[in-house]
Amino acid sequence: MSSKKMITLKSSDGRIFEVEEAVAQESQTIKHMIEDGYGNSVIPLPNVTGRILYKIIEFCTKHVAVEEDIKQKSVEPTVVVEDVKQKSVEPTVVEDVKQKSVELPVDDDAWDAEPSDIDEWDAQFIDVDESTMFELIVASNYLNIKRLMDLSAQAIADMMKDKTVEEIRKIFNIQNDFTPEEEMKIRNENSWAYE
Amino acid sequence: MMLGYKNLLLRSSRHRKRRRNDSKSKSTTTQSKKIFVAETKQSSNFATKVAEEEEGEEEVGFSLKTCHYNNHVVQPLGNLYFIPNLRNCRDTGLGNLQKLTDELVLDILGLLGGTHLGILSTVSKSFYVFCNHEPIWRNLVLENYNGEFLYNGSWKSTFIATFSPSFSLSRSVPTCLKVRDFFSDYLFQSWLCANLEMKPEWLERDNIQRRRGISVDDFVKNFEEPNKPVLLEGCMDNWVAFKKWDKDYLVKTCGSVKFSVGPVEMKLDDFFMYSEQAKEERPLYLFDSSFVKKVPELGSGYEIPEYFREDLFGILGNERPDYRWIIVGPAGSGSSFHIDPNSTSAWNAVIRGSKKWVLFPPDVVPPGVHPSPDGAEVASPVSITEWFMNFYEETKQWKKRPIECVCKAGEVIFVPNGWWHLVFNLEDSIAITQNFVSRRNLLNVLDFIQRPNAKNLVSGTRDRVNLHDNFKAAIETSFPGTIAELMSKEAEKIAQLKKPTFWEAASDAKGGAFKFSF
């Protein structure tokens, strides 16, 4: 119940991350593990490197904070006081975690951003090199974080739009495995798309 | 029977395995190959041996709807190991994307428009195969053109024909490249489910009670009150629908009327054009709750069998939830496991064709099916064929076996409230179904529609939040004292048996879905 409960995650390369339960539960995979009773020990994530897990925690932390913000703004006045109390507790928790010298990505802007800026924040977040993007989509699929899966899928889809075939092959490092005859046959078949 | 798509207890988007449809190209090759499928120890992976067809050679395992190799057929991953040193062109053709799962690749491609996909098809063999995945084109057609399309052999062809009619007219047969070295379990499974015939042993078990000409009292005492399914014969003998309704009649009567088909509305003509050609894992299914309003003649083609005439929601008049549907679907269409909403009971009359039914009682969650704790969402295998392939066998060892039957033209099945059921059209079928509330399930219904999350669970009506209060008030007005009487009878029963209420028991079962034993 308390938002102070921390969950310990371990990446494939052995790095340890301590995150708030609410943040960890952005991942349905981790949420189910917690529900099954594994929340009190280290949760290993052998499919996710430390580098990517760091970014994912950053994403989840941001979105949890934004949701808290929204909730706070839409509750009855009588409840606001408690929420504010809760919110003012969070920085302390962060510091505690820092003192324990485990890694926790802290985005100073996270606490101040308006919900309407979240799309911009997301766009900046996903503006990374392709290989990081691919690792993010694979990891968010494994961890089952829908918002991040959707964000990265859309980003990759956007990379494919309005490009020539040659450009796509270059971007994704794809060998053309058609014979010239095959390629001509297929281009003919799809010439409607080139109009 | 309820729409699989818009109502309560739907399959949620978090499918265990997200499968989309596939369909075979129409072109044939001179060299035809039969596909042999043998089960491995793991229930969901199949190793396939591809062999040249010889006269008199027997198929092992499954029979497929056609024997012809799809020109760019996908092979399951296991086949890769039969051939030493062969690379999977799936991976080489995806480049840096090869680490993504097939599902992720398809999710990404599903975000693109038709022209993007057309261009991507020419990037590599792998992209060619992925971009020809029929479900993607089905989504594009339905999203972009709603029901305004003429099915043209495949969803991709249909899209192109609608998007670029001049292009389509200048081609006679769509050409297809033969891609031989593409291996993927996901895409193979999808193709397999789209092309598999029902195995005879899946149709063997028929353990439902059958009755003909019983009295209403008999029915209520032996089936409705104890909440047991039954198949009733002879109820439709006088129906105009039973005598006259077939595809030709319907086309003549209302071919240009739009009916509700999944997410879109389609002219009946156009729907039949689709259903005659389509071969998919999950064919589109026509399910319309306004058919009487749209075509009054259809309403007079049938009458409610005498057993089901007590229909208490009727007192709400126009405010009542949706309650009657005409159902038209090709062989292979159907509804996967669900419980009908609002705790209503149902009857389903097959006018043409035949349906395979599998039913589980309310406290037994079918294998492979995972309802959320509140019952609002259900995750299950995407296709019915897949359920049969992977989960049907399990039920043979269970103590609480499902009730199964094949319901043929002229027969009416009674589906008691709360029962899980799956329906599969073995042939092109036309049916009528209605849901109802009688005094036997009135308390269950009231209980159900007053639940705190009623607005998520209650379906088929605009005013979900007030349905309970409105209905209860209406009952008290029209049938004063009924509710109190039923409640005291129920309290007596509970005191005697010391059992939880109906929905308490069912909820417990759902919440602890893994409690059942093998």
Short mmCIF file of N, CA, C and O in Angstrom, two decimals, chain B residues 157-273:
data_model
loop_
_atom_site.label_atom_id
_atom_site.label_comp_id
_atom_site.label_asym_id
_atom_site.label_seq_id
_atom_site.Cartn_x
_atom_site.Cartn_y
_atom_site.Cartn_z
N SER B 157 -5.30 -7.73 -52.25
CA SER B 157 -5.92 -7.41 -53.54
C SER B 157 -7.10 -6.47 -53.36
O SER B 157 -7.32 -5.58 -54.17
N THR B 158 -7.87 -6.72 -52.32
CA THR B 158 -9.03 -5.89 -52.06
C THR B 158 -8.60 -4.45 -51.81
O THR B 158 -9.20 -3.50 -52.31
N PHE B 159 -7.54 -4.30 -51.03
CA PHE B 159 -7.05 -2.95 -50.75
C PHE B 159 -6.61 -2.27 -52.04
O PHE B 159 -6.99 -1.13 -52.32
N ILE B 160 -5.81 -2.98 -52.83
CA ILE B 160 -5.29 -2.39 -54.06
C ILE B 160 -6.44 -2.04 -55.01
O ILE B 160 -6.46 -0.97 -55.62
N ALA B 161 -7.41 -2.94 -55.11
CA ALA B 161 -8.53 -2.71 -56.02
C ALA B 161 -9.31 -1.47 -55.62
O ALA B 161 -9.81 -0.73 -56.47
N THR B 162 -9.42 -1.24 -54.32
CA THR B 162 -10.16 -0.08 -53.85
C THR B 162 -9.31 1.18 -53.92
O THR B 162 -9.81 2.27 -54.23
N PHE B 163 -8.05 1.02 -53.63
CA PHE B 163 -7.14 2.17 -53.61
C PHE B 163 -6.79 2.63 -55.02
O PHE B 163 -6.71 3.83 -55.30
N SER B 164 -6.58 1.65 -55.88
CA SER B 164 -6.11 1.97 -57.23
C SER B 164 -6.84 1.10 -58.23
O SER B 164 -6.27 0.15 -58.78
N PRO B 165 -8.10 1.43 -58.52
CA PRO B 165 -8.91 0.55 -59.37
C PRO B 165 -8.30 0.34 -60.75
O PRO B 165 -8.38 -0.75 -61.30
N SER B 166 -7.66 1.36 -61.29
CA SER B 166 -7.11 1.23 -62.64
C SER B 166 -5.99 0.22 -62.67
O SER B 166 -5.84 -0.56 -63.60
N PHE B 167 -5.19 0.19 -61.63
CA PHE B 167 -4.10 -0.77 -61.56
C PHE B 167 -4.65 -2.18 -61.55
O PHE B 167 -4.20 -3.06 -62.26
N SER B 168 -5.69 -2.36 -60.74
CA SER B 168 -6.24 -3.70 -60.56
C SER B 168 -6.82 -4.26 -61.84
O SER B 168 -6.67 -5.43 -62.16
N LEU B 169 -7.47 -3.37 -62.60
CA LEU B 169 -8.15 -3.85 -63.80
C LEU B 169 -7.17 -4.33 -64.86
O LEU B 169 -7.49 -5.16 -65.69
N SER B 170 -5.96 -3.78 -64.80
CA SER B 170 -5.00 -4.13 -65.85
C SER B 170 -4.26 -5.43 -65.54
O SER B 170 -3.47 -5.90 -66.32
N ARG B 171 -4.52 -6.00 -64.37
CA ARG B 171 -3.89 -7.28 -64.04
C ARG B 171 -4.95 -8.37 -64.06
O ARG B 171 -6.07 -8.15 -63.63
N SER B 172 -4.55 -9.53 -64.50
CA SER B 172 -5.53 -10.61 -64.43
C SER B 172 -5.34 -11.44 -63.17
O SER B 172 -6.24 -11.64 -62.39
N VAL B 173 -4.14 -11.88 -62.98
CA VAL B 173 -3.87 -12.71 -61.80
C VAL B 173 -2.73 -12.10 -61.01
O VAL B 173 -1.72 -11.74 -61.59
N PRO B 174 -2.89 -11.96 -59.71
CA PRO B 174 -1.77 -11.39 -58.94
C PRO B 174 -0.58 -12.34 -58.97
O PRO B 174 -0.73 -13.52 -58.70
N THR B 175 0.56 -11.82 -59.31
CA THR B 175 1.74 -12.68 -59.32
C THR B 175 2.28 -12.81 -57.91
O THR B 175 2.09 -11.96 -57.08
N CYS B 176 2.95 -13.88 -57.67
CA CYS B 176 3.48 -14.10 -56.34
C CYS B 176 4.85 -14.73 -56.45
O CYS B 176 5.02 -15.70 -57.18
N LEU B 177 5.77 -14.20 -55.72
CA LEU B 177 7.11 -14.74 -55.75
C LEU B 177 7.19 -15.98 -54.88
O LEU B 177 6.62 -16.02 -53.80
N LYS B 178 7.92 -16.98 -55.32
CA LYS B 178 8.14 -18.16 -54.48
C LYS B 178 9.33 -17.89 -53.57
O LYS B 178 10.44 -17.75 -54.02
N VAL B 179 9.04 -17.84 -52.30
CA VAL B 179 10.13 -17.66 -51.34
C VAL B 179 10.28 -18.97 -50.58
O VAL B 179 9.37 -19.38 -49.87
N ARG B 180 11.41 -19.60 -50.73
CA ARG B 180 11.51 -20.96 -50.20
C ARG B 180 12.15 -21.05 -48.82
O ARG B 180 11.99 -22.03 -48.13
N ASP B 181 12.91 -20.04 -48.46
CA ASP B 181 13.73 -20.23 -47.26
C ASP B 181 13.37 -19.27 -46.14
O ASP B 181 14.23 -18.67 -45.50
N PHE B 182 12.08 -19.12 -45.92
CA PHE B 182 11.59 -18.26 -44.84
C PHE B 182 10.99 -19.15 -43.76
O PHE B 182 10.06 -19.90 -44.02
N PHE B 183 11.53 -19.06 -42.56
CA PHE B 183 11.10 -19.93 -41.48
C PHE B 183 10.61 -19.09 -40.30
O PHE B 183 11.34 -18.23 -39.79
N SER B 184 9.42 -19.37 -39.83
CA SER B 184 8.87 -18.61 -38.70
C SER B 184 7.71 -19.38 -38.10
O SER B 184 6.74 -19.69 -38.79
N ASP B 185 7.82 -19.70 -36.84
CA ASP B 185 6.73 -20.43 -36.17
C ASP B 185 5.46 -19.60 -36.13
O ASP B 185 4.35 -20.10 -36.34
N TYR B 186 5.63 -18.32 -35.84
CA TYR B 186 4.46 -17.46 -35.67
C TYR B 186 3.64 -17.38 -36.96
O TYR B 186 2.44 -17.59 -36.97
N LEU B 187 4.34 -17.08 -38.05
CA LEU B 187 3.60 -16.93 -39.30
C LEU B 187 3.11 -18.27 -39.83
O LEU B 187 2.05 -18.36 -40.44
N PHE B 188 3.86 -19.33 -39.55
CA PHE B 188 3.41 -20.64 -39.98
C PHE B 188 2.13 -21.03 -39.25
O PHE B 188 1.17 -21.53 -39.85
N GLN B 189 2.15 -20.81 -37.94
CA GLN B 189 0.98 -21.16 -37.13
C GLN B 189 -0.26 -20.41 -37.64
O GLN B 189 -1.35 -20.95 -37.72
N SER B 190 -0.04 -19.15 -37.98
CA SER B 190 -1.14 -18.34 -38.48
C SER B 190 -1.70 -18.93 -39.77
O SER B 190 -2.91 -19.07 -39.95
N TRP B 191 -0.81 -19.31 -40.67
CA TRP B 191 -1.23 -19.90 -41.93
C TRP B 191 -1.92 -21.23 -41.68
O TRP B 191 -2.96 -21.55 -42.26
N LEU B 192 -1.36 -22.01 -40.76
CA LEU B 192 -1.92 -23.33 -40.45
C LEU B 192 -3.36 -23.20 -39.94
O LEU B 192 -4.27 -23.89 -40.39
N CYS B 193 -3.55 -22.27 -39.00
CA CYS B 193 -4.90 -22.10 -38.44
C CYS B 193 -5.90 -21.65 -39.49
O CYS B 193 -7.07 -21.98 -39.41
N ALA B 194 -5.41 -20.91 -40.48
CA ALA B 194 -6.33 -20.44 -41.51
C ALA B 194 -6.71 -21.56 -42.46
O ALA B 194 -7.74 -21.49 -43.13
N ASN B 195 -5.91 -22.60 -42.52
CA ASN B 195 -6.13 -23.62 -43.54
C ASN B 195 -6.49 -25.00 -43.01
O ASN B 195 -6.74 -25.90 -43.79
N LEU B 196 -6.51 -25.13 -41.73
CA LEU B 196 -6.77 -26.44 -41.14
C LEU B 196 -8.24 -26.81 -41.20
O LEU B 196 -9.12 -25.99 -40.98
N GLU B 197 -8.49 -28.07 -41.47
CA GLU B 197 -9.85 -28.56 -41.33
C GLU B 197 -10.06 -29.00 -39.89
O GLU B 197 -9.10 -29.33 -39.19
N MET B 198 -11.29 -29.04 -39.48
CA MET B 198 -11.59 -29.59 -38.15
C MET B 198 -11.26 -31.08 -38.15
O MET B 198 -11.69 -31.82 -39.03
N LYS B 199 -10.52 -31.49 -37.15
CA LYS B 199 -10.22 -32.93 -37.07
C LYS B 199 -11.49 -33.67 -36.67
O LYS B 199 -12.22 -33.22 -35.80
N PRO B 200 -11.71 -34.84 -37.25
CA PRO B 200 -12.91 -35.60 -36.90
C PRO B 200 -13.05 -35.84 -35.40
O PRO B 200 -14.15 -35.77 -34.86
N GLU B 201 -11.92 -36.08 -34.73
CA GLU B 201 -12.06 -36.40 -33.30
C GLU B 201 -12.51 -35.19 -32.48
O GLU B 201 -12.96 -35.34 -31.35
N TRP B 202 -12.38 -33.98 -33.05
CA TRP B 202 -12.87 -32.81 -32.33
C TRP B 202 -14.39 -32.72 -32.40
O TRP B 202 -15.02 -31.98 -31.64
N LEU B 203 -14.95 -33.48 -33.32
CA LEU B 203 -16.40 -33.40 -33.51
C LEU B 203 -17.12 -34.62 -32.96
O LEU B 203 -18.33 -34.70 -33.00
N GLU B 204 -16.34 -35.56 -32.42
CA GLU B 204 -16.93 -36.83 -32.01
C GLU B 204 -17.83 -36.71 -30.80
O GLU B 204 -18.91 -37.28 -30.75
N ARG B 205 -17.34 -36.00 -29.77
CA ARG B 205 -18.06 -35.98 -28.49
C ARG B 205 -19.36 -35.23 -28.64
O ARG B 205 -19.39 -34.07 -29.04
N ASP B 206 -20.45 -35.91 -28.31
CA ASP B 206 -21.76 -35.26 -28.38
C ASP B 206 -22.54 -35.73 -27.16
O ASP B 206 -23.18 -36.77 -27.19
N ASN B 207 -22.41 -34.99 -26.08
CA ASN B 207 -22.98 -35.47 -24.82
C ASN B 207 -24.06 -34.55 -24.27
O ASN B 207 -24.36 -34.56 -23.08
N ILE B 208 -24.65 -33.74 -25.16
CA ILE B 208 -25.70 -32.84 -24.67
C ILE B 208 -27.02 -33.61 -24.60
O ILE B 208 -27.23 -34.58 -25.33
N GLN B 209 -27.89 -33.19 -23.70
CA GLN B 209 -29.23 -33.78 -23.63
C GLN B 209 -30.05 -33.27 -24.81
O GLN B 209 -30.00 -32.10 -25.15
N ARG B 210 -30.77 -34.16 -25.45
CA ARG B 210 -31.65 -33.76 -26.56
C ARG B 210 -33.09 -34.05 -26.19
O ARG B 210 -33.38 -35.09 -25.63
N ARG B 211 -33.98 -33.12 -26.53
CA ARG B 211 -35.40 -33.34 -26.24
C ARG B 211 -36.22 -32.85 -27.41
O ARG B 211 -35.88 -31.92 -28.11
N ARG B 212 -37.37 -33.48 -27.54
CA ARG B 212 -38.31 -33.04 -28.58
C ARG B 212 -39.69 -32.98 -27.98
O ARG B 212 -40.12 -33.93 -27.33
N GLY B 213 -40.37 -31.86 -28.16
CA GLY B 213 -41.78 -31.77 -27.74
C GLY B 213 -42.03 -31.81 -26.25
O GLY B 213 -43.12 -32.16 -25.82
N ILE B 214 -41.05 -31.43 -25.44
CA ILE B 214 -41.32 -31.43 -23.99
C ILE B 214 -42.16 -30.20 -23.62
O ILE B 214 -42.24 -29.24 -24.38
N SER B 215 -42.78 -30.26 -22.44
CA SER B 215 -43.60 -29.13 -22.01
C SER B 215 -42.70 -28.04 -21.44
O SER B 215 -41.54 -28.29 -21.10
N VAL B 216 -43.29 -26.85 -21.34
CA VAL B 216 -42.52 -25.73 -20.77
C VAL B 216 -42.13 -26.04 -19.33
O VAL B 216 -41.02 -25.80 -18.90
N ASP B 217 -43.06 -26.62 -18.60
CA ASP B 217 -42.77 -26.97 -17.20
C ASP B 217 -41.61 -27.95 -17.10
O ASP B 217 -40.73 -27.80 -16.26
N ASP B 218 -41.62 -28.93 -17.97
CA ASP B 218 -40.51 -29.90 -18.03
C ASP B 218 -39.19 -29.18 -18.25
O ASP B 218 -38.20 -29.45 -17.58
N PHE B 219 -39.24 -28.29 -19.23
CA PHE B 219 -38.01 -27.57 -19.56
C PHE B 219 -37.51 -26.77 -18.36
O PHE B 219 -36.34 -26.82 -18.00
N VAL B 220 -38.44 -26.04 -17.73
CA VAL B 220 -38.04 -25.19 -16.60
C VAL B 220 -37.50 -26.05 -15.47
O VAL B 220 -36.45 -25.77 -14.88
N LYS B 221 -38.20 -27.13 -15.18
CA LYS B 221 -37.81 -27.96 -14.03
C LYS B 221 -36.48 -28.68 -14.29
O LYS B 221 -35.62 -28.76 -13.41
N ASN B 222 -36.32 -29.23 -15.48
CA ASN B 222 -35.16 -30.09 -15.73
C ASN B 222 -33.95 -29.39 -16.30
O ASN B 222 -32.84 -29.91 -16.25
N PHE B 223 -34.17 -28.20 -16.87
CA PHE B 223 -33.03 -27.56 -17.51
C PHE B 223 -32.83 -26.11 -17.06
O PHE B 223 -31.73 -25.73 -16.68
N GLU B 224 -33.93 -25.32 -17.07
CA GLU B 224 -33.70 -23.91 -16.77
C GLU B 224 -33.34 -23.69 -15.30
O GLU B 224 -32.40 -22.98 -14.99
N GLU B 225 -34.12 -24.31 -14.43
CA GLU B 225 -33.84 -24.12 -13.01
C GLU B 225 -32.49 -24.68 -12.59
O GLU B 225 -31.73 -24.01 -11.91
N PRO B 226 -32.18 -25.94 -12.97
CA PRO B 226 -30.85 -26.45 -12.62
C PRO B 226 -29.73 -25.85 -13.47
O PRO B 226 -28.57 -26.20 -13.31
N ASN B 227 -30.09 -24.98 -14.40
CA ASN B 227 -29.10 -24.30 -15.23
C ASN B 227 -28.27 -25.27 -16.09
O ASN B 227 -27.04 -25.25 -16.07
N LYS B 228 -28.98 -26.11 -16.82
CA LYS B 228 -28.28 -27.09 -17.67
C LYS B 228 -28.61 -26.85 -19.14
O LYS B 228 -29.77 -26.58 -19.47
N PRO B 229 -27.64 -27.02 -20.03
CA PRO B 229 -27.93 -26.84 -21.45
C PRO B 229 -28.74 -28.01 -22.00
O PRO B 229 -28.71 -29.12 -21.46
N VAL B 230 -29.47 -27.72 -23.06
CA VAL B 230 -30.23 -28.78 -23.72
C VAL B 230 -30.40 -28.41 -25.19
O VAL B 230 -30.42 -27.22 -25.54
N LEU B 231 -30.50 -29.43 -26.03
CA LEU B 231 -30.71 -29.22 -27.45
C LEU B 231 -32.15 -29.62 -27.76
O LEU B 231 -32.55 -30.75 -27.48
N LEU B 232 -32.91 -28.68 -28.31
CA LEU B 232 -34.33 -28.92 -28.53
C LEU B 232 -34.61 -29.10 -30.01
O LEU B 232 -34.20 -28.29 -30.85
N GLU B 233 -35.31 -30.17 -30.31
CA GLU B 233 -35.64 -30.46 -31.71
C GLU B 233 -37.10 -30.13 -31.96
O GLU B 233 -37.94 -30.19 -31.05
N GLY B 234 -37.39 -29.78 -33.18
CA GLY B 234 -38.78 -29.60 -33.58
C GLY B 234 -39.39 -28.26 -33.26
O GLY B 234 -40.58 -28.05 -33.48
N CYS B 235 -38.58 -27.30 -32.76
CA CYS B 235 -39.16 -25.99 -32.42
C CYS B 235 -39.37 -25.10 -33.64
O CYS B 235 -40.07 -24.09 -33.58
N MET B 236 -38.68 -25.45 -34.72
CA MET B 236 -38.65 -24.52 -35.84
C MET B 236 -39.47 -25.00 -37.01
O MET B 236 -39.47 -24.37 -38.07
N ASP B 237 -40.18 -26.12 -36.84
CA ASP B 237 -40.86 -26.73 -37.98
C ASP B 237 -41.78 -25.77 -38.72
O ASP B 237 -41.95 -25.86 -39.93
N ASN B 238 -42.40 -24.84 -37.96
CA ASN B 238 -43.35 -23.94 -38.61
C ASN B 238 -42.73 -22.61 -38.99
O ASN B 238 -43.43 -21.71 -39.45
N TRP B 239 -41.49 -22.45 -38.78
CA TRP B 239 -40.87 -21.16 -39.08
C TRP B 239 -40.78 -20.96 -40.58
O TRP B 239 -40.31 -21.82 -41.32
N VAL B 240 -41.18 -19.77 -41.01
CA VAL B 240 -40.97 -19.37 -42.40
C VAL B 240 -39.48 -19.38 -42.71
O VAL B 240 -39.03 -19.82 -43.77
N ALA B 241 -38.72 -18.93 -41.74
CA ALA B 241 -37.26 -18.85 -41.92
C ALA B 241 -36.68 -20.22 -42.23
O ALA B 241 -35.84 -20.38 -43.12
N PHE B 242 -37.15 -21.22 -41.49
CA PHE B 242 -36.61 -22.56 -41.67
C PHE B 242 -36.94 -23.09 -43.07
O PHE B 242 -36.15 -23.79 -43.70
N LYS B 243 -38.11 -22.69 -43.55
CA LYS B 243 -38.50 -23.18 -44.88
C LYS B 243 -37.80 -22.39 -45.99
O LYS B 243 -37.41 -22.95 -47.01
N LYS B 244 -37.68 -21.10 -45.78
CA LYS B 244 -37.30 -20.26 -46.93
C LYS B 244 -35.90 -19.68 -46.89
O LYS B 244 -35.32 -19.38 -47.93
N TRP B 245 -35.39 -19.40 -45.73
CA TRP B 245 -34.16 -18.61 -45.68
C TRP B 245 -32.96 -19.41 -46.16
O TRP B 245 -32.61 -20.44 -45.60
N ASP B 246 -32.35 -18.90 -47.20
CA ASP B 246 -31.02 -19.35 -47.58
C ASP B 246 -30.34 -18.13 -48.17
O ASP B 246 -30.92 -17.04 -48.18
N LYS B 247 -29.16 -18.34 -48.68
CA LYS B 247 -28.41 -17.18 -49.17
C LYS B 247 -29.20 -16.44 -50.25
O LYS B 247 -29.34 -15.22 -50.21
N ASP B 248 -29.75 -17.19 -51.20
CA ASP B 248 -30.47 -16.55 -52.30
C ASP B 248 -31.65 -15.74 -51.79
O ASP B 248 -31.89 -14.62 -52.24
N TYR B 249 -32.38 -16.31 -50.86
CA TYR B 249 -33.56 -15.61 -50.34
C TYR B 249 -33.15 -14.30 -49.66
O TYR B 249 -33.76 -13.26 -49.86
N LEU B 250 -32.12 -14.39 -48.86
CA LEU B 250 -31.69 -13.20 -48.11
C LEU B 250 -31.18 -12.12 -49.07
O LEU B 250 -31.46 -10.94 -48.89
N VAL B 251 -30.44 -12.56 -50.08
CA VAL B 251 -29.93 -11.59 -51.04
C VAL B 251 -31.09 -10.90 -51.76
O VAL B 251 -31.11 -9.68 -51.94
N LYS B 252 -32.09 -11.72 -52.11
CA LYS B 252 -33.25 -11.15 -52.82
C LYS B 252 -34.02 -10.18 -51.91
O LYS B 252 -34.46 -9.13 -52.32
N THR B 253 -34.16 -10.56 -50.66
CA THR B 253 -34.97 -9.77 -49.74
C THR B 253 -34.25 -8.51 -49.28
O THR B 253 -34.86 -7.45 -49.18
N CYS B 254 -32.97 -8.64 -48.97
CA CYS B 254 -32.29 -7.48 -48.35
C CYS B 254 -30.82 -7.41 -48.71
O CYS B 254 -29.98 -7.08 -47.89
N GLY B 255 -30.52 -7.75 -49.96
CA GLY B 255 -29.11 -7.78 -50.38
C GLY B 255 -28.40 -6.45 -50.25
O GLY B 255 -27.20 -6.40 -50.01
N SER B 256 -29.15 -5.35 -50.39
CA SER B 256 -28.45 -4.06 -50.34
C SER B 256 -28.57 -3.38 -48.98
O SER B 256 -28.16 -2.24 -48.82
N VAL B 257 -29.10 -4.10 -48.01
CA VAL B 257 -29.20 -3.54 -46.66
C VAL B 257 -27.87 -3.76 -45.95
O VAL B 257 -27.24 -4.81 -46.10
N LYS B 258 -27.47 -2.77 -45.18
CA LYS B 258 -26.20 -2.89 -44.46
C LYS B 258 -26.41 -3.56 -43.11
O LYS B 258 -27.27 -3.14 -42.34
N PHE B 259 -25.59 -4.55 -42.85
CA PHE B 259 -25.65 -5.25 -41.57
C PHE B 259 -24.33 -5.09 -40.84
O PHE B 259 -23.29 -4.82 -41.43
N SER B 260 -24.39 -5.33 -39.57
CA SER B 260 -23.22 -5.15 -38.73
C SER B 260 -22.29 -6.36 -38.84
O SER B 260 -22.69 -7.49 -38.57
N VAL B 261 -21.07 -6.12 -39.30
CA VAL B 261 -20.08 -7.19 -39.47
C VAL B 261 -18.83 -6.77 -38.71
O VAL B 261 -18.08 -5.93 -39.19
N GLY B 262 -18.62 -7.35 -37.55
CA GLY B 262 -17.45 -6.95 -36.76
C GLY B 262 -17.45 -5.45 -36.55
O GLY B 262 -18.44 -4.88 -36.10
N PRO B 263 -16.35 -4.79 -36.91
CA PRO B 263 -16.25 -3.35 -36.65
C PRO B 263 -16.94 -2.48 -37.70
O PRO B 263 -16.96 -1.26 -37.55
N VAL B 264 -17.46 -3.06 -38.76
CA VAL B 264 -18.02 -2.25 -39.84
C VAL B 264 -19.45 -2.68 -40.17
O VAL B 264 -19.96 -3.65 -39.65
N GLU B 265 -20.07 -1.88 -41.05
CA GLU B 265 -21.37 -2.26 -41.60
C GLU B 265 -21.18 -2.57 -43.08
O GLU B 265 -20.51 -1.81 -43.78
N MET B 266 -21.77 -3.67 -43.52
CA MET B 266 -21.59 -4.07 -44.92
C MET B 266 -22.91 -4.43 -45.54
O MET B 266 -23.79 -4.99 -44.87
N LYS B 267 -23.03 -4.15 -46.83
CA LYS B 267 -24.21 -4.64 -47.55
C LYS B 267 -24.15 -6.17 -47.56
O LYS B 267 -23.08 -6.76 -47.75
N LEU B 268 -25.31 -6.78 -47.42
CA LEU B 268 -25.35 -8.23 -47.33
C LEU B 268 -24.73 -8.89 -48.57
O LEU B 268 -23.99 -9.87 -48.48
N ASP B 269 -25.03 -8.32 -49.74
CA ASP B 269 -24.41 -8.77 -51.01
C ASP B 269 -22.91 -8.84 -50.87
O ASP B 269 -22.26 -9.83 -51.22
N ASP B 270 -22.35 -7.74 -50.42
CA ASP B 270 -20.89 -7.63 -50.32
C ASP B 270 -20.35 -8.61 -49.29
O ASP B 270 -19.26 -9.16 -49.46
N PHE B 271 -21.13 -8.81 -48.23
CA PHE B 271 -20.67 -9.75 -47.21
C PHE B 271 -20.60 -11.16 -47.78
O PHE B 271 -19.64 -11.89 -47.55
N PHE B 272 -21.62 -11.54 -48.54
CA PHE B 272 -21.60 -12.88 -49.13
C PHE B 272 -20.45 -13.01 -50.12
O PHE B 272 -19.83 -14.07 -50.23
N MET B 273 -20.17 -11.95 -50.85
CA MET B 273 -19.04 -12.00 -51.78
C MET B 273 -17.75 -12.29 -51.02
O MET B 273 -16.90 -13.05 -51.46
#
